[in-house]
Short mmCIF file of N, CA and C in Angstrom, two decimals:
data_model
loop_
_atom_site.label_atom_id
_atom_site.label_comp_id
_atom_site.label_asym_id
_atom_site.label_seq_id
_atom_site.Cartn_x
_atom_site.Cartn_y
_atom_site.Cartn_z
N MET A 22 -74.59 43.21 87.09
CA MET A 22 -74.02 44.64 86.80
C MET A 22 -73.33 45.16 88.20
N ILE A 23 -72.22 45.70 87.92
CA ILE A 23 -71.48 46.31 89.06
C ILE A 23 -71.90 47.64 89.37
N LYS A 24 -72.14 48.03 90.51
CA LYS A 24 -72.62 49.33 90.94
C LYS A 24 -71.31 50.07 90.99
N ASN A 25 -71.39 51.52 90.94
CA ASN A 25 -70.26 52.39 91.03
C ASN A 25 -69.58 52.34 92.30
N ASP A 26 -70.31 51.96 93.48
CA ASP A 26 -69.74 52.13 94.78
C ASP A 26 -68.91 50.81 94.92
N LYS A 27 -69.02 49.77 94.25
CA LYS A 27 -68.31 48.51 94.27
C LYS A 27 -67.17 48.48 93.27
N LEU A 28 -67.21 49.27 92.26
CA LEU A 28 -66.17 49.31 91.20
C LEU A 28 -65.08 49.99 91.69
N PRO A 29 -63.86 49.62 91.58
CA PRO A 29 -62.72 50.40 92.13
C PRO A 29 -62.64 51.81 91.36
N LYS A 30 -62.26 52.75 92.08
CA LYS A 30 -62.17 54.09 91.56
C LYS A 30 -61.34 54.31 90.18
N TYR A 31 -60.25 53.51 90.30
CA TYR A 31 -59.25 53.54 89.11
C TYR A 31 -59.92 53.13 87.82
N TYR A 32 -61.02 52.60 87.82
CA TYR A 32 -61.86 52.18 86.70
C TYR A 32 -62.90 53.16 86.28
N ILE A 33 -63.01 54.21 86.85
CA ILE A 33 -63.95 55.31 86.61
C ILE A 33 -63.37 56.61 86.33
N GLY A 34 -63.74 57.20 85.20
CA GLY A 34 -63.09 58.61 84.97
C GLY A 34 -63.42 59.52 85.98
N LYS A 35 -62.51 60.49 85.98
CA LYS A 35 -62.60 61.58 87.22
C LYS A 35 -63.49 62.60 86.92
N TYR A 36 -63.83 62.98 85.75
CA TYR A 36 -64.81 64.10 85.54
C TYR A 36 -66.11 63.65 85.00
N LYS A 37 -66.25 62.77 84.02
CA LYS A 37 -67.54 62.36 83.57
C LYS A 37 -67.95 61.07 84.02
N LYS A 38 -67.31 60.46 84.85
CA LYS A 38 -67.55 59.06 85.65
C LYS A 38 -67.71 57.97 84.65
N ILE A 39 -67.13 58.00 83.50
CA ILE A 39 -67.30 56.98 82.58
C ILE A 39 -66.55 55.68 82.98
N LYS A 40 -67.00 54.67 83.05
CA LYS A 40 -66.45 53.42 83.38
C LYS A 40 -65.70 52.89 82.27
N ALA A 41 -64.53 52.29 82.55
CA ALA A 41 -63.65 51.68 81.61
C ALA A 41 -64.47 50.61 80.70
N TYR A 42 -65.24 49.75 81.30
CA TYR A 42 -65.76 48.64 80.67
C TYR A 42 -66.87 49.27 79.71
N ASP A 43 -67.46 50.40 80.13
CA ASP A 43 -68.51 51.20 79.12
C ASP A 43 -67.78 51.57 77.86
N VAL A 44 -66.59 52.21 78.06
CA VAL A 44 -65.91 52.47 76.69
C VAL A 44 -65.55 51.23 75.93
N ILE A 45 -65.12 50.18 76.61
CA ILE A 45 -64.76 49.04 75.90
C ILE A 45 -65.96 48.35 75.14
N ASN A 46 -67.01 48.37 75.82
CA ASN A 46 -68.25 47.75 75.33
C ASN A 46 -68.81 48.60 74.10
N ASP A 47 -68.79 49.90 74.25
CA ASP A 47 -69.34 50.95 73.42
C ASP A 47 -68.47 50.76 72.10
N TYR A 48 -67.15 50.59 72.18
CA TYR A 48 -66.39 50.50 70.97
C TYR A 48 -66.11 49.13 70.51
N GLU A 49 -66.91 48.04 71.06
CA GLU A 49 -66.77 46.70 70.70
C GLU A 49 -65.42 46.16 70.58
N LEU A 50 -64.53 46.52 71.49
CA LEU A 50 -63.16 46.00 71.32
C LEU A 50 -63.04 44.41 71.68
N THR A 51 -62.01 43.99 71.00
CA THR A 51 -61.59 42.63 71.25
C THR A 51 -61.22 42.52 72.73
N TYR A 52 -61.12 41.28 73.16
CA TYR A 52 -60.61 41.06 74.59
C TYR A 52 -59.25 41.69 74.77
N ASN A 53 -58.33 41.43 73.90
CA ASN A 53 -56.93 41.89 74.19
C ASN A 53 -56.86 43.51 73.94
N VAL A 54 -57.58 44.09 73.10
CA VAL A 54 -57.49 45.59 72.86
C VAL A 54 -58.20 46.28 74.14
N GLY A 55 -59.33 45.62 74.46
CA GLY A 55 -60.08 46.03 75.63
C GLY A 55 -59.25 45.99 76.96
N THR A 56 -58.62 44.95 77.04
CA THR A 56 -57.84 44.79 78.26
C THR A 56 -56.64 45.76 78.41
N ALA A 57 -56.10 45.86 77.19
CA ALA A 57 -54.95 47.00 77.08
C ALA A 57 -55.58 48.28 77.39
N CYS A 58 -56.57 48.72 76.89
CA CYS A 58 -57.22 50.09 77.25
C CYS A 58 -57.44 50.14 78.77
N THR A 59 -58.08 48.96 79.32
CA THR A 59 -58.23 49.04 80.76
C THR A 59 -57.02 49.32 81.55
N TYR A 60 -55.93 48.63 81.15
CA TYR A 60 -54.57 49.05 81.93
C TYR A 60 -54.10 50.32 81.67
N LEU A 61 -54.28 50.87 80.44
CA LEU A 61 -54.00 52.27 80.21
C LEU A 61 -54.89 53.21 81.01
N LEU A 62 -56.01 52.94 81.11
CA LEU A 62 -56.94 53.94 81.70
C LEU A 62 -56.57 53.86 83.34
N ARG A 63 -56.23 52.89 83.75
CA ARG A 63 -55.77 52.74 85.28
C ARG A 63 -54.50 53.02 85.48
N SER A 64 -53.68 53.14 84.52
CA SER A 64 -52.08 53.35 84.75
C SER A 64 -51.78 54.44 85.80
N GLY A 65 -51.17 54.01 86.83
CA GLY A 65 -50.66 55.01 87.83
C GLY A 65 -51.74 55.40 88.80
N LYS A 66 -52.79 54.71 88.76
CA LYS A 66 -54.00 55.02 89.73
C LYS A 66 -54.33 53.97 90.78
N LYS A 67 -53.74 52.80 90.41
CA LYS A 67 -54.24 51.62 91.37
C LYS A 67 -52.83 51.64 92.31
N ASP A 68 -53.04 51.60 93.56
CA ASP A 68 -52.14 51.34 94.67
C ASP A 68 -51.34 50.07 94.45
N GLY A 69 -49.94 50.25 94.54
CA GLY A 69 -49.13 49.25 94.43
C GLY A 69 -48.77 48.79 92.94
N ASN A 70 -49.48 49.53 91.84
CA ASN A 70 -49.20 49.25 90.64
C ASN A 70 -48.49 50.59 89.94
N PRO A 71 -47.39 50.52 89.74
CA PRO A 71 -46.80 51.80 89.13
C PRO A 71 -47.33 51.83 87.65
N ALA A 72 -47.32 53.02 87.13
CA ALA A 72 -47.85 53.23 85.69
C ALA A 72 -47.10 52.43 84.68
N GLU A 73 -45.73 52.26 84.87
CA GLU A 73 -44.96 51.51 83.97
C GLU A 73 -45.40 50.06 83.86
N GLN A 74 -45.81 49.59 85.04
CA GLN A 74 -46.29 48.10 85.04
C GLN A 74 -47.51 48.01 84.27
N ASP A 75 -48.52 48.90 84.43
CA ASP A 75 -49.77 48.61 83.69
C ASP A 75 -49.52 49.11 82.21
N ILE A 76 -48.62 49.92 81.83
CA ILE A 76 -48.32 50.20 80.54
C ILE A 76 -47.63 49.10 79.85
N ALA A 77 -46.76 48.33 80.54
CA ALA A 77 -46.15 47.16 80.09
C ALA A 77 -47.19 46.02 79.82
N LYS A 78 -48.21 45.88 80.75
CA LYS A 78 -49.26 44.86 80.59
C LYS A 78 -50.17 45.14 79.36
N ALA A 79 -50.34 46.41 79.11
CA ALA A 79 -51.12 46.95 78.02
C ALA A 79 -50.40 46.53 76.64
N ILE A 80 -49.14 46.83 76.68
CA ILE A 80 -48.34 46.44 75.62
C ILE A 80 -48.31 45.07 75.18
N ASN A 81 -48.24 44.10 76.16
CA ASN A 81 -48.29 42.73 76.15
C ASN A 81 -49.60 42.34 75.38
N HIS A 82 -50.76 42.87 75.76
CA HIS A 82 -52.04 42.48 75.32
C HIS A 82 -52.15 42.94 73.87
N LEU A 83 -51.49 44.13 73.58
CA LEU A 83 -51.59 44.57 72.14
C LEU A 83 -50.66 43.63 71.35
N LYS A 84 -49.59 43.11 71.80
CA LYS A 84 -48.84 42.15 71.02
C LYS A 84 -49.63 40.85 70.91
N PHE A 85 -50.43 40.42 72.05
CA PHE A 85 -51.17 39.28 71.90
C PHE A 85 -52.21 39.35 70.66
N GLU A 86 -52.76 40.57 70.63
CA GLU A 86 -53.78 40.96 69.66
C GLU A 86 -53.28 40.89 68.18
N LEU A 87 -51.90 41.44 68.07
CA LEU A 87 -51.31 41.38 66.79
C LEU A 87 -50.99 39.84 66.33
N GLU A 88 -50.63 39.07 67.26
CA GLU A 88 -50.46 37.73 66.97
C GLU A 88 -51.69 36.96 66.55
N ARG A 89 -52.73 37.37 67.28
CA ARG A 89 -54.07 36.73 66.94
C ARG A 89 -54.58 37.10 65.53
N ILE A 90 -54.29 38.27 65.13
CA ILE A 90 -54.64 38.84 63.91
C ILE A 90 -53.74 38.14 62.68
N GLU A 91 -52.56 37.98 63.08
CA GLU A 91 -51.58 37.45 62.07
C GLU A 91 -51.97 35.89 61.90
N LEU A 92 -52.29 35.17 63.02
CA LEU A 92 -52.73 33.79 62.89
C LEU A 92 -54.02 33.68 62.18
N LYS A 93 -54.95 34.63 62.29
CA LYS A 93 -56.17 34.46 61.64
C LYS A 93 -56.01 34.71 60.12
N LYS A 94 -55.17 35.57 59.71
CA LYS A 94 -54.82 35.75 58.39
C LYS A 94 -54.13 34.60 57.74
N ALA A 95 -53.17 33.84 58.51
CA ALA A 95 -52.68 32.78 57.96
C ALA A 95 -53.67 31.58 57.90
N GLN A 96 -54.50 31.44 58.81
CA GLN A 96 -55.64 30.51 58.71
C GLN A 96 -56.53 30.75 57.54
N ASP A 97 -56.79 31.93 57.46
CA ASP A 97 -57.77 32.31 56.26
C ASP A 97 -57.16 31.93 54.91
N LYS A 98 -55.84 32.03 54.81
CA LYS A 98 -55.16 31.71 53.51
C LYS A 98 -55.22 30.02 53.39
N ILE A 99 -54.92 29.45 54.36
CA ILE A 99 -55.04 27.95 54.44
C ILE A 99 -56.32 27.50 53.91
N ASP A 100 -57.34 28.24 54.59
CA ASP A 100 -58.83 27.75 54.29
C ASP A 100 -59.04 27.98 52.94
N LYS A 101 -58.51 29.14 52.38
CA LYS A 101 -58.93 29.43 50.87
C LYS A 101 -58.19 28.36 49.93
N VAL A 102 -56.96 28.04 50.28
CA VAL A 102 -56.29 27.16 49.52
C VAL A 102 -57.00 25.64 49.47
N ASN A 103 -57.34 25.28 50.82
CA ASN A 103 -58.09 24.07 50.94
C ASN A 103 -59.37 24.08 50.14
N ASN A 104 -60.24 25.06 50.32
CA ASN A 104 -61.49 25.20 49.63
C ASN A 104 -61.30 25.10 47.98
N GLU A 105 -60.34 25.87 47.55
CA GLU A 105 -60.03 25.83 46.08
C GLU A 105 -59.70 24.29 45.67
N PHE A 106 -58.66 23.85 46.54
CA PHE A 106 -58.34 22.50 46.17
C PHE A 106 -59.41 21.33 46.02
N PHE A 107 -60.22 21.32 47.15
CA PHE A 107 -61.48 20.37 47.29
C PHE A 107 -62.48 20.76 46.32
N ASN A 108 -62.66 22.01 46.01
CA ASN A 108 -63.63 22.52 44.92
C ASN A 108 -63.13 21.95 43.45
N ASN A 109 -61.93 22.05 43.25
CA ASN A 109 -61.45 21.62 41.95
C ASN A 109 -61.50 20.13 41.87
N ALA A 110 -61.00 19.43 42.96
CA ALA A 110 -60.98 17.88 43.15
C ALA A 110 -62.31 17.25 42.88
N ASN A 111 -63.34 17.99 43.45
CA ASN A 111 -64.72 17.45 43.41
C ASN A 111 -65.16 17.58 41.94
N SER A 112 -64.84 18.60 41.28
CA SER A 112 -65.39 18.85 39.91
C SER A 112 -64.69 17.95 38.87
N THR A 113 -63.58 17.37 39.23
CA THR A 113 -62.91 16.38 38.39
C THR A 113 -63.18 14.88 38.53
N ILE A 114 -64.01 14.61 39.44
CA ILE A 114 -64.30 13.34 39.85
C ILE A 114 -65.47 12.84 39.00
N THR A 115 -65.21 11.69 38.31
CA THR A 115 -66.13 11.07 37.38
C THR A 115 -66.60 9.75 37.95
N TYR A 116 -67.83 9.29 37.87
CA TYR A 116 -68.15 8.08 38.29
C TYR A 116 -68.77 7.10 37.22
#
């Protein structure tokens, strides 16, 4: 566990001192959505990283997540067709 004094300030909220990773864990976000949230929460606060850079990184991770979701949907359809095919094939086999 990281102590507050070792965690960079740009990952801790200003008023309630909520850590970015606590928000991500509490909402049980996926890796890509959590990473996007982290970039948004710190945008414009990290030295050398302009807000636009962090926002662009967040958008990229959200795009990665959309791709992951679409790939999962496609794989689920393939799995369903395969299961139906093999279940039907097994029921017509006679010995």
